[in-house]
Amino acid sequence: MSKKSAWWQIPFLLALVAGTIYVIREANNSPYQRHEGHIFGTTYHITYQSRDNLQAGIIDALQEVDACLSMFNDTSLIARINRGEQPDVAGTMFEEVVSLALDISKETGGAFDITVAPLVNAWGFGFKSGNMPSKEQVDSLMQLVGYQKISLQRSSRPSGRTATILHKQEPRTMLDCSAIAKGYGCDVVARYLKRHDVNNFMVEIGGEVVAYGVNPDKQPWNIGIQKPVEETPGKPSGQGGIQEIISLSGKALATSGNYRRFYYKDGKKYAHTIDPATGHPVEHSLLSATVVAPDCATADAYATALMVMGLERAKAFLERHRQLSAWLIYADADGNYKTLSFPE
């Protein structure tokens, strides 16, 4: 290259650098938008830095998740599958979520299991009606439960096209993705924001969070883990205050706990979390489990699995899986709240 041609390119390079600096400066000076509402039977709060109002696209993304994974939408893909239909799920959110769920089920030895729906329904209805499921009922429902009973399989359609279907060994097996859907919804919104060149945002759905970049104060996002205090009538939500504050950026966080959803029957407290291995509500001292992972669906599923495991099994699992960051809150013999963090 001659010196003359090199000198000719200098003004172009200077203009390119100046333009890049301008774009970065404009992005950093953009306002933060805030949206909130209801989805998946809970609330959402989304904060992001952009000159554009992206609320309509965010709502569309959330409704797409609902149309695929909602147990309360009779026309959702999961509802159709639970009724025995075999739609093609290739390339859908359903395929992505079920694939992840099956991987985590294997990794946790079945502590996380999206086929536990019949047991969850039986215990929930039992407490509402006052008629607890009998041993015989639980044993019968256990025949329908087990992540090994489902699989995603390639199938040929009459048209000759190949499809992906959910195969059930037992046709009455039902799926419930509630323990992973909120986290997945956070991931879907995060992807949408990234596609629109948003670098600083926080997405929260029902306590599950994805955060990137910095908050309006130019600091990492601080996420509080509530003290697991039982809520009673007449006392506001979150009455226990904050147990831990976690700085979060470029990752996702999810918390599972039994301190808000439980039942009393004949003086005994029953957790809402059902152990797929026993068919009964869990009984242990672990009150909440918070997991930080690269994506929120993964964090959501692992947090649920840890709550099924209980304190000792959860500790052993986290010692073997140091790629996960986690906080376990439990009550000691004197009723004091204690926190264990991993990696230590």
Short mmCIF file of C-alpha atoms in Angstrom, two decimals:
data_model
loop_
_atom_site.label_atom_id
_atom_site.label_comp_id
_atom_site.label_asym_id
_atom_site.label_seq_id
_atom_site.Cartn_x
_atom_site.Cartn_y
_atom_site.Cartn_z
CA MET A 1 0.00 0.00 0.00
CA SER A 2 1.41 3.43 -0.96
CA LYS A 3 1.78 6.26 1.54
CA LYS A 4 -0.67 8.28 -0.56
CA SER A 5 -3.47 5.69 -0.29
CA ALA A 6 -2.78 5.24 3.43
CA TRP A 7 -3.10 9.00 4.07
CA TRP A 8 -6.38 9.01 2.13
CA GLN A 9 -7.89 6.49 4.59
CA ILE A 10 -7.07 8.48 7.74
CA PRO A 11 -10.08 10.86 7.53
CA PHE A 12 -12.39 7.85 7.02
CA LEU A 13 -10.97 6.07 10.09
CA LEU A 14 -11.26 9.24 12.19
CA ALA A 15 -14.89 9.62 11.13
CA LEU A 16 -15.57 5.96 12.00
CA VAL A 17 -14.02 6.37 15.46
CA ALA A 18 -15.96 9.59 16.07
CA GLY A 19 -19.20 7.90 14.99
CA THR A 20 -18.58 4.94 17.27
CA ILE A 21 -17.89 7.24 20.23
CA TYR A 22 -21.10 9.14 19.47
CA VAL A 23 -23.20 5.97 19.32
CA ILE A 24 -21.74 4.67 22.62
CA ARG A 25 -22.27 8.04 24.30
CA GLU A 26 -25.85 8.23 23.08
CA ALA A 27 -26.54 4.69 24.33
CA ASN A 28 -25.08 5.51 27.74
CA ASN A 29 -27.22 8.64 27.96
CA SER A 30 -30.45 6.87 27.06
CA PRO A 31 -33.20 6.88 29.71
CA TYR A 32 -34.23 3.82 31.70
CA GLN A 33 -37.70 2.48 30.90
CA ARG A 34 -39.79 0.66 33.52
CA HIS A 35 -42.73 -1.68 32.92
CA GLU A 36 -44.75 -3.90 35.25
CA GLY A 37 -47.80 -6.11 35.04
CA HIS A 38 -49.17 -9.63 35.53
CA ILE A 39 -48.22 -12.84 33.74
CA PHE A 40 -48.13 -16.57 34.61
CA GLY A 41 -50.32 -15.88 37.67
CA THR A 42 -47.73 -13.53 39.17
CA THR A 43 -46.22 -10.06 38.65
CA TYR A 44 -43.34 -8.86 36.52
CA HIS A 45 -41.05 -5.81 36.75
CA ILE A 46 -38.72 -4.89 33.91
CA THR A 47 -36.20 -2.04 33.81
CA TYR A 48 -33.99 -1.35 30.79
CA GLN A 49 -31.98 1.45 29.22
CA SER A 50 -33.25 2.44 25.78
CA ARG A 51 -34.62 5.45 23.97
CA ASP A 52 -37.27 3.15 22.51
CA ASN A 53 -40.30 1.94 24.42
CA LEU A 54 -40.22 -1.84 23.96
CA GLN A 55 -43.22 -2.72 26.11
CA ALA A 56 -45.38 -4.04 23.27
CA GLY A 57 -42.68 -6.47 22.16
CA ILE A 58 -42.03 -7.56 25.74
CA ILE A 59 -45.72 -8.37 26.25
CA ASP A 60 -45.80 -10.30 22.97
CA ALA A 61 -42.77 -12.34 24.13
CA LEU A 62 -44.41 -13.14 27.48
CA GLN A 63 -47.68 -14.12 25.83
CA GLU A 64 -45.79 -16.46 23.51
CA VAL A 65 -44.38 -18.26 26.57
CA ASP A 66 -47.86 -18.39 28.10
CA ALA A 67 -49.33 -19.84 24.90
CA CYS A 68 -46.73 -22.61 25.03
CA LEU A 69 -46.28 -23.49 28.72
CA SER A 70 -49.31 -22.26 30.69
CA MET A 71 -51.22 -24.88 32.67
CA PHE A 72 -54.16 -22.44 32.94
CA ASN A 73 -54.55 -21.80 29.21
CA ASP A 74 -56.66 -24.57 27.66
CA THR A 75 -55.27 -23.80 24.21
CA SER A 76 -51.59 -23.80 25.26
CA LEU A 77 -49.25 -26.36 23.72
CA ILE A 78 -48.62 -28.07 27.07
CA ALA A 79 -52.38 -28.27 27.78
CA ARG A 80 -52.95 -29.95 24.41
CA ILE A 81 -50.17 -32.46 25.12
CA ASN A 82 -51.60 -33.18 28.56
CA ARG A 83 -54.92 -33.98 26.85
CA GLY A 84 -53.19 -36.62 24.76
CA GLU A 85 -52.56 -34.71 21.54
CA GLN A 86 -49.22 -35.12 19.76
CA PRO A 87 -48.45 -31.82 18.02
CA ASP A 88 -45.11 -31.20 16.35
CA VAL A 89 -42.94 -29.37 18.91
CA ALA A 90 -39.79 -29.10 16.78
CA GLY A 91 -38.17 -25.71 17.22
CA THR A 92 -40.71 -24.57 19.82
CA MET A 93 -40.22 -23.17 23.30
CA PHE A 94 -41.76 -26.40 24.56
CA GLU A 95 -38.99 -28.49 23.01
CA GLU A 96 -36.31 -26.20 24.47
CA VAL A 97 -37.80 -26.24 27.98
CA VAL A 98 -38.50 -29.98 28.08
CA SER A 99 -34.99 -30.78 26.82
CA LEU A 100 -33.48 -28.64 29.57
CA ALA A 101 -35.85 -30.08 32.18
CA LEU A 102 -34.91 -33.67 31.29
CA ASP A 103 -31.19 -32.84 31.49
CA ILE A 104 -31.61 -31.30 34.95
CA SER A 105 -33.81 -34.21 36.07
CA LYS A 106 -30.99 -36.61 35.22
CA GLU A 107 -28.39 -34.36 36.86
CA THR A 108 -30.41 -34.11 40.10
CA GLY A 109 -31.44 -37.76 40.27
CA GLY A 110 -35.08 -36.88 39.69
CA ALA A 111 -35.32 -34.19 42.39
CA PHE A 112 -36.51 -31.91 39.59
CA ASP A 113 -39.30 -33.56 37.62
CA ILE A 114 -41.92 -31.91 35.40
CA THR A 115 -44.12 -35.04 35.50
CA VAL A 116 -45.00 -34.48 39.17
CA ALA A 117 -48.23 -32.63 38.21
CA PRO A 118 -50.73 -35.36 39.28
CA LEU A 119 -49.23 -35.48 42.78
CA VAL A 120 -49.17 -31.69 43.10
CA ASN A 121 -52.84 -31.59 42.11
CA ALA A 122 -53.80 -34.40 44.49
CA TRP A 123 -52.15 -32.82 47.52
CA GLY A 124 -53.41 -29.34 46.66
CA PHE A 125 -56.99 -30.47 46.20
CA GLY A 126 -56.69 -32.65 49.29
CA PHE A 127 -55.85 -29.70 51.51
CA LYS A 128 -58.60 -27.58 49.98
CA SER A 129 -61.23 -30.27 50.42
CA GLY A 130 -59.94 -31.56 53.74
CA ASN A 131 -59.51 -35.05 52.32
CA MET A 132 -55.83 -35.91 52.15
CA PRO A 133 -54.77 -38.37 49.44
CA SER A 134 -54.57 -41.90 50.81
CA LYS A 135 -51.54 -44.16 50.51
CA GLU A 136 -53.37 -46.09 47.82
CA GLN A 137 -54.07 -42.89 45.86
CA VAL A 138 -50.46 -41.74 46.12
CA ASP A 139 -49.18 -45.16 45.06
CA SER A 140 -51.52 -45.13 42.07
CA LEU A 141 -50.42 -41.64 40.97
CA MET A 142 -46.77 -42.58 41.36
CA GLN A 143 -47.24 -44.92 38.39
CA LEU A 144 -47.71 -41.79 36.24
CA VAL A 145 -44.74 -39.87 37.62
CA GLY A 146 -41.11 -40.07 36.54
CA TYR A 147 -39.04 -38.10 34.04
CA GLN A 148 -37.90 -41.42 32.54
CA LYS A 149 -41.48 -41.94 31.33
CA ILE A 150 -41.27 -39.12 28.77
CA SER A 151 -38.96 -38.35 25.86
CA LEU A 152 -38.73 -36.16 22.78
CA GLN A 153 -38.75 -38.35 19.69
CA ARG A 154 -38.59 -37.86 15.94
CA SER A 155 -41.74 -39.06 14.21
CA SER A 156 -42.83 -39.37 10.57
CA ARG A 157 -46.08 -37.65 9.61
CA PRO A 158 -48.46 -39.02 6.93
CA SER A 159 -47.30 -36.18 4.70
CA GLY A 160 -43.78 -37.61 4.86
CA ARG A 161 -42.51 -34.70 6.94
CA THR A 162 -40.51 -35.51 10.08
CA ALA A 163 -41.79 -34.05 13.33
CA THR A 164 -40.72 -34.01 16.97
CA ILE A 165 -43.30 -35.24 19.47
CA LEU A 166 -43.41 -35.83 23.20
CA HIS A 167 -43.66 -39.58 23.75
CA LYS A 168 -45.25 -40.84 26.98
CA GLN A 169 -44.78 -44.38 28.21
CA GLU A 170 -47.96 -43.87 30.23
CA PRO A 171 -50.61 -41.87 28.30
CA ARG A 172 -52.04 -40.40 31.54
CA THR A 173 -48.73 -38.77 32.50
CA MET A 174 -49.12 -35.00 32.74
CA LEU A 175 -46.51 -32.26 32.58
CA ASP A 176 -46.25 -29.13 34.72
CA CYS A 177 -43.49 -26.66 33.82
CA SER A 178 -44.41 -24.16 36.54
CA ALA A 179 -41.07 -24.69 38.30
CA ILE A 180 -39.14 -23.59 35.21
CA ALA A 181 -41.53 -21.39 33.18
CA LYS A 182 -41.02 -18.14 35.12
CA GLY A 183 -37.27 -18.43 34.77
CA TYR A 184 -37.63 -19.27 31.09
CA GLY A 185 -39.91 -16.26 30.64
CA CYS A 186 -37.16 -14.05 32.06
CA ASP A 187 -34.72 -15.54 29.55
CA VAL A 188 -37.10 -14.92 26.64
CA VAL A 189 -37.50 -11.25 27.57
CA ALA A 190 -33.73 -10.93 28.04
CA ARG A 191 -33.17 -12.32 24.54
CA TYR A 192 -35.69 -9.86 23.13
CA LEU A 193 -33.93 -6.91 24.79
CA LYS A 194 -30.53 -8.06 23.54
CA ARG A 195 -31.88 -8.31 19.99
CA HIS A 196 -32.80 -4.64 20.33
CA ASP A 197 -29.25 -3.74 21.42
CA VAL A 198 -30.20 -3.17 25.06
CA ASN A 199 -27.14 -3.77 27.25
CA ASN A 200 -28.37 -2.62 30.66
CA PHE A 201 -31.53 -4.27 31.99
CA MET A 202 -33.17 -6.22 34.79
CA VAL A 203 -36.07 -8.62 34.18
CA GLU A 204 -37.98 -10.00 37.18
CA ILE A 205 -40.93 -12.38 37.02
CA GLY A 206 -42.34 -13.67 40.29
CA GLY A 207 -38.98 -13.29 42.04
CA GLU A 208 -36.86 -14.86 39.29
CA VAL A 209 -34.35 -12.40 37.81
CA VAL A 210 -32.07 -11.85 34.83
CA ALA A 211 -29.74 -8.82 35.03
CA TYR A 212 -27.18 -7.43 32.60
CA GLY A 213 -24.97 -4.38 32.62
CA VAL A 214 -25.66 -1.69 35.22
CA ASN A 215 -28.64 -0.08 36.94
CA PRO A 216 -29.64 3.60 36.62
CA ASP A 217 -26.95 4.47 39.21
CA LYS A 218 -24.31 2.86 36.96
CA GLN A 219 -23.83 0.05 39.49
CA PRO A 220 -24.39 -3.70 39.21
CA TRP A 221 -27.94 -4.74 40.01
CA ASN A 222 -28.46 -5.62 43.70
CA ILE A 223 -31.01 -8.38 44.28
CA GLY A 224 -32.32 -9.09 47.77
CA ILE A 225 -33.14 -12.55 49.12
CA GLN A 226 -35.99 -12.27 51.60
CA LYS A 227 -35.87 -13.78 55.04
CA PRO A 228 -38.05 -16.90 54.90
CA VAL A 229 -40.65 -15.68 57.39
CA GLU A 230 -44.06 -17.29 57.25
CA GLU A 231 -46.70 -14.84 56.09
CA THR A 232 -49.82 -14.57 58.19
CA PRO A 233 -53.14 -12.78 57.60
CA GLY A 234 -52.92 -9.05 58.30
CA LYS A 235 -49.18 -8.86 57.75
CA PRO A 236 -47.74 -7.61 54.48
CA SER A 237 -45.71 -9.64 52.03
CA GLY A 238 -41.98 -9.46 52.63
CA GLN A 239 -42.45 -8.68 56.34
CA GLY A 240 -39.27 -10.54 57.24
CA GLY A 241 -36.91 -8.15 55.47
CA ILE A 242 -33.80 -9.07 53.51
CA GLN A 243 -31.54 -11.97 54.49
CA GLU A 244 -28.90 -11.52 51.77
CA ILE A 245 -28.11 -9.02 49.00
CA ILE A 246 -26.52 -10.38 45.83
CA SER A 247 -24.79 -8.26 43.20
CA LEU A 248 -25.87 -9.54 39.79
CA SER A 249 -24.75 -8.71 36.26
CA GLY A 250 -24.60 -10.95 33.21
CA LYS A 251 -26.34 -13.80 35.05
CA ALA A 252 -29.69 -15.02 36.35
CA LEU A 253 -31.07 -15.76 39.81
CA ALA A 254 -34.00 -17.84 41.04
CA THR A 255 -35.32 -18.65 44.52
CA SER A 256 -37.52 -21.52 45.67
CA GLY A 257 -38.99 -21.76 49.15
CA ASN A 258 -41.70 -23.32 51.27
CA TYR A 259 -42.18 -20.49 53.75
CA ARG A 260 -45.03 -18.83 51.82
CA ARG A 261 -46.92 -21.81 50.46
CA PHE A 262 -47.78 -24.46 52.99
CA TYR A 263 -50.73 -26.10 54.71
CA TYR A 264 -51.63 -27.14 58.24
CA LYS A 265 -53.57 -30.34 58.86
CA ASP A 266 -54.24 -31.74 62.33
CA GLY A 267 -51.54 -29.50 63.75
CA LYS A 268 -48.91 -30.63 61.23
CA LYS A 269 -47.32 -28.35 58.67
CA TYR A 270 -47.04 -29.59 55.08
CA ALA A 271 -44.84 -27.92 52.45
CA HIS A 272 -46.16 -27.27 48.94
CA THR A 273 -43.06 -28.89 47.42
CA ILE A 274 -43.68 -32.52 46.49
CA ASP A 275 -40.84 -35.03 46.42
CA PRO A 276 -41.21 -37.04 43.18
CA ALA A 277 -39.42 -39.98 44.83
CA THR A 278 -41.95 -40.38 47.67
CA GLY A 279 -45.10 -38.74 46.33
CA HIS A 280 -45.41 -36.74 49.58
CA PRO A 281 -44.62 -33.15 50.63
CA VAL A 282 -41.01 -32.68 51.70
CA GLU A 283 -40.17 -32.54 55.41
CA HIS A 284 -36.85 -30.86 56.26
CA SER A 285 -35.26 -27.72 57.71
CA LEU A 286 -34.36 -26.04 54.41
CA LEU A 287 -36.53 -22.93 54.03
CA SER A 288 -35.31 -21.45 50.76
CA ALA A 289 -32.76 -22.08 48.04
CA THR A 290 -31.39 -19.42 45.71
CA VAL A 291 -29.34 -20.32 42.65
CA VAL A 292 -27.31 -18.11 40.29
CA ALA A 293 -26.71 -19.55 36.82
CA PRO A 294 -26.01 -18.33 33.27
CA ASP A 295 -29.73 -18.48 32.42
CA CYS A 296 -32.84 -18.19 34.56
CA ALA A 297 -34.58 -21.39 33.46
CA THR A 298 -31.58 -23.35 34.72
CA ALA A 299 -31.48 -21.38 37.98
CA ASP A 300 -35.23 -21.88 38.47
CA ALA A 301 -35.08 -25.65 37.99
CA TYR A 302 -32.04 -26.16 40.22
CA ALA A 303 -33.55 -24.03 43.00
CA THR A 304 -36.62 -26.29 42.97
CA ALA A 305 -34.44 -29.41 42.99
CA LEU A 306 -32.49 -28.17 46.02
CA MET A 307 -35.73 -27.59 47.92
CA VAL A 308 -36.76 -31.17 47.19
CA MET A 309 -33.38 -32.50 48.34
CA GLY A 310 -33.32 -30.75 51.71
CA LEU A 311 -30.30 -29.25 53.45
CA GLU A 312 -27.87 -32.17 53.64
CA ARG A 313 -28.50 -33.54 50.16
CA ALA A 314 -28.43 -30.02 48.71
CA LYS A 315 -25.06 -29.32 50.37
CA ALA A 316 -23.60 -32.53 48.95
CA PHE A 317 -24.99 -31.75 45.49
CA LEU A 318 -23.55 -28.22 45.45
CA GLU A 319 -20.16 -29.50 46.56
CA ARG A 320 -20.14 -31.64 43.42
CA HIS A 321 -21.50 -28.90 41.13
CA ARG A 322 -19.31 -25.90 41.75
CA GLN A 323 -20.37 -24.26 38.50
CA LEU A 324 -23.51 -23.22 40.41
CA SER A 325 -23.59 -20.40 42.95
CA ALA A 326 -26.20 -20.94 45.64
CA TRP A 327 -27.49 -19.69 48.99
CA LEU A 328 -29.36 -22.02 51.31
CA ILE A 329 -31.39 -20.54 54.17
CA TYR A 330 -32.43 -22.89 56.95
CA ALA A 331 -33.56 -22.81 60.57
CA ASP A 332 -31.25 -24.18 63.24
CA ALA A 333 -32.37 -26.04 66.37
CA ASP A 334 -33.12 -22.73 68.12
CA GLY A 335 -35.17 -21.37 65.24
CA ASN A 336 -32.51 -18.92 64.08
CA TYR A 337 -32.05 -18.32 60.36
CA LYS A 338 -28.74 -19.46 58.96
CA THR A 339 -27.30 -19.03 55.49
CA LEU A 340 -24.86 -21.27 53.64
CA SER A 341 -23.30 -20.00 50.43
CA PHE A 342 -21.70 -22.05 47.65
CA PRO A 343 -18.97 -22.05 46.52
CA GLU A 344 -17.79 -21.26 50.03
#
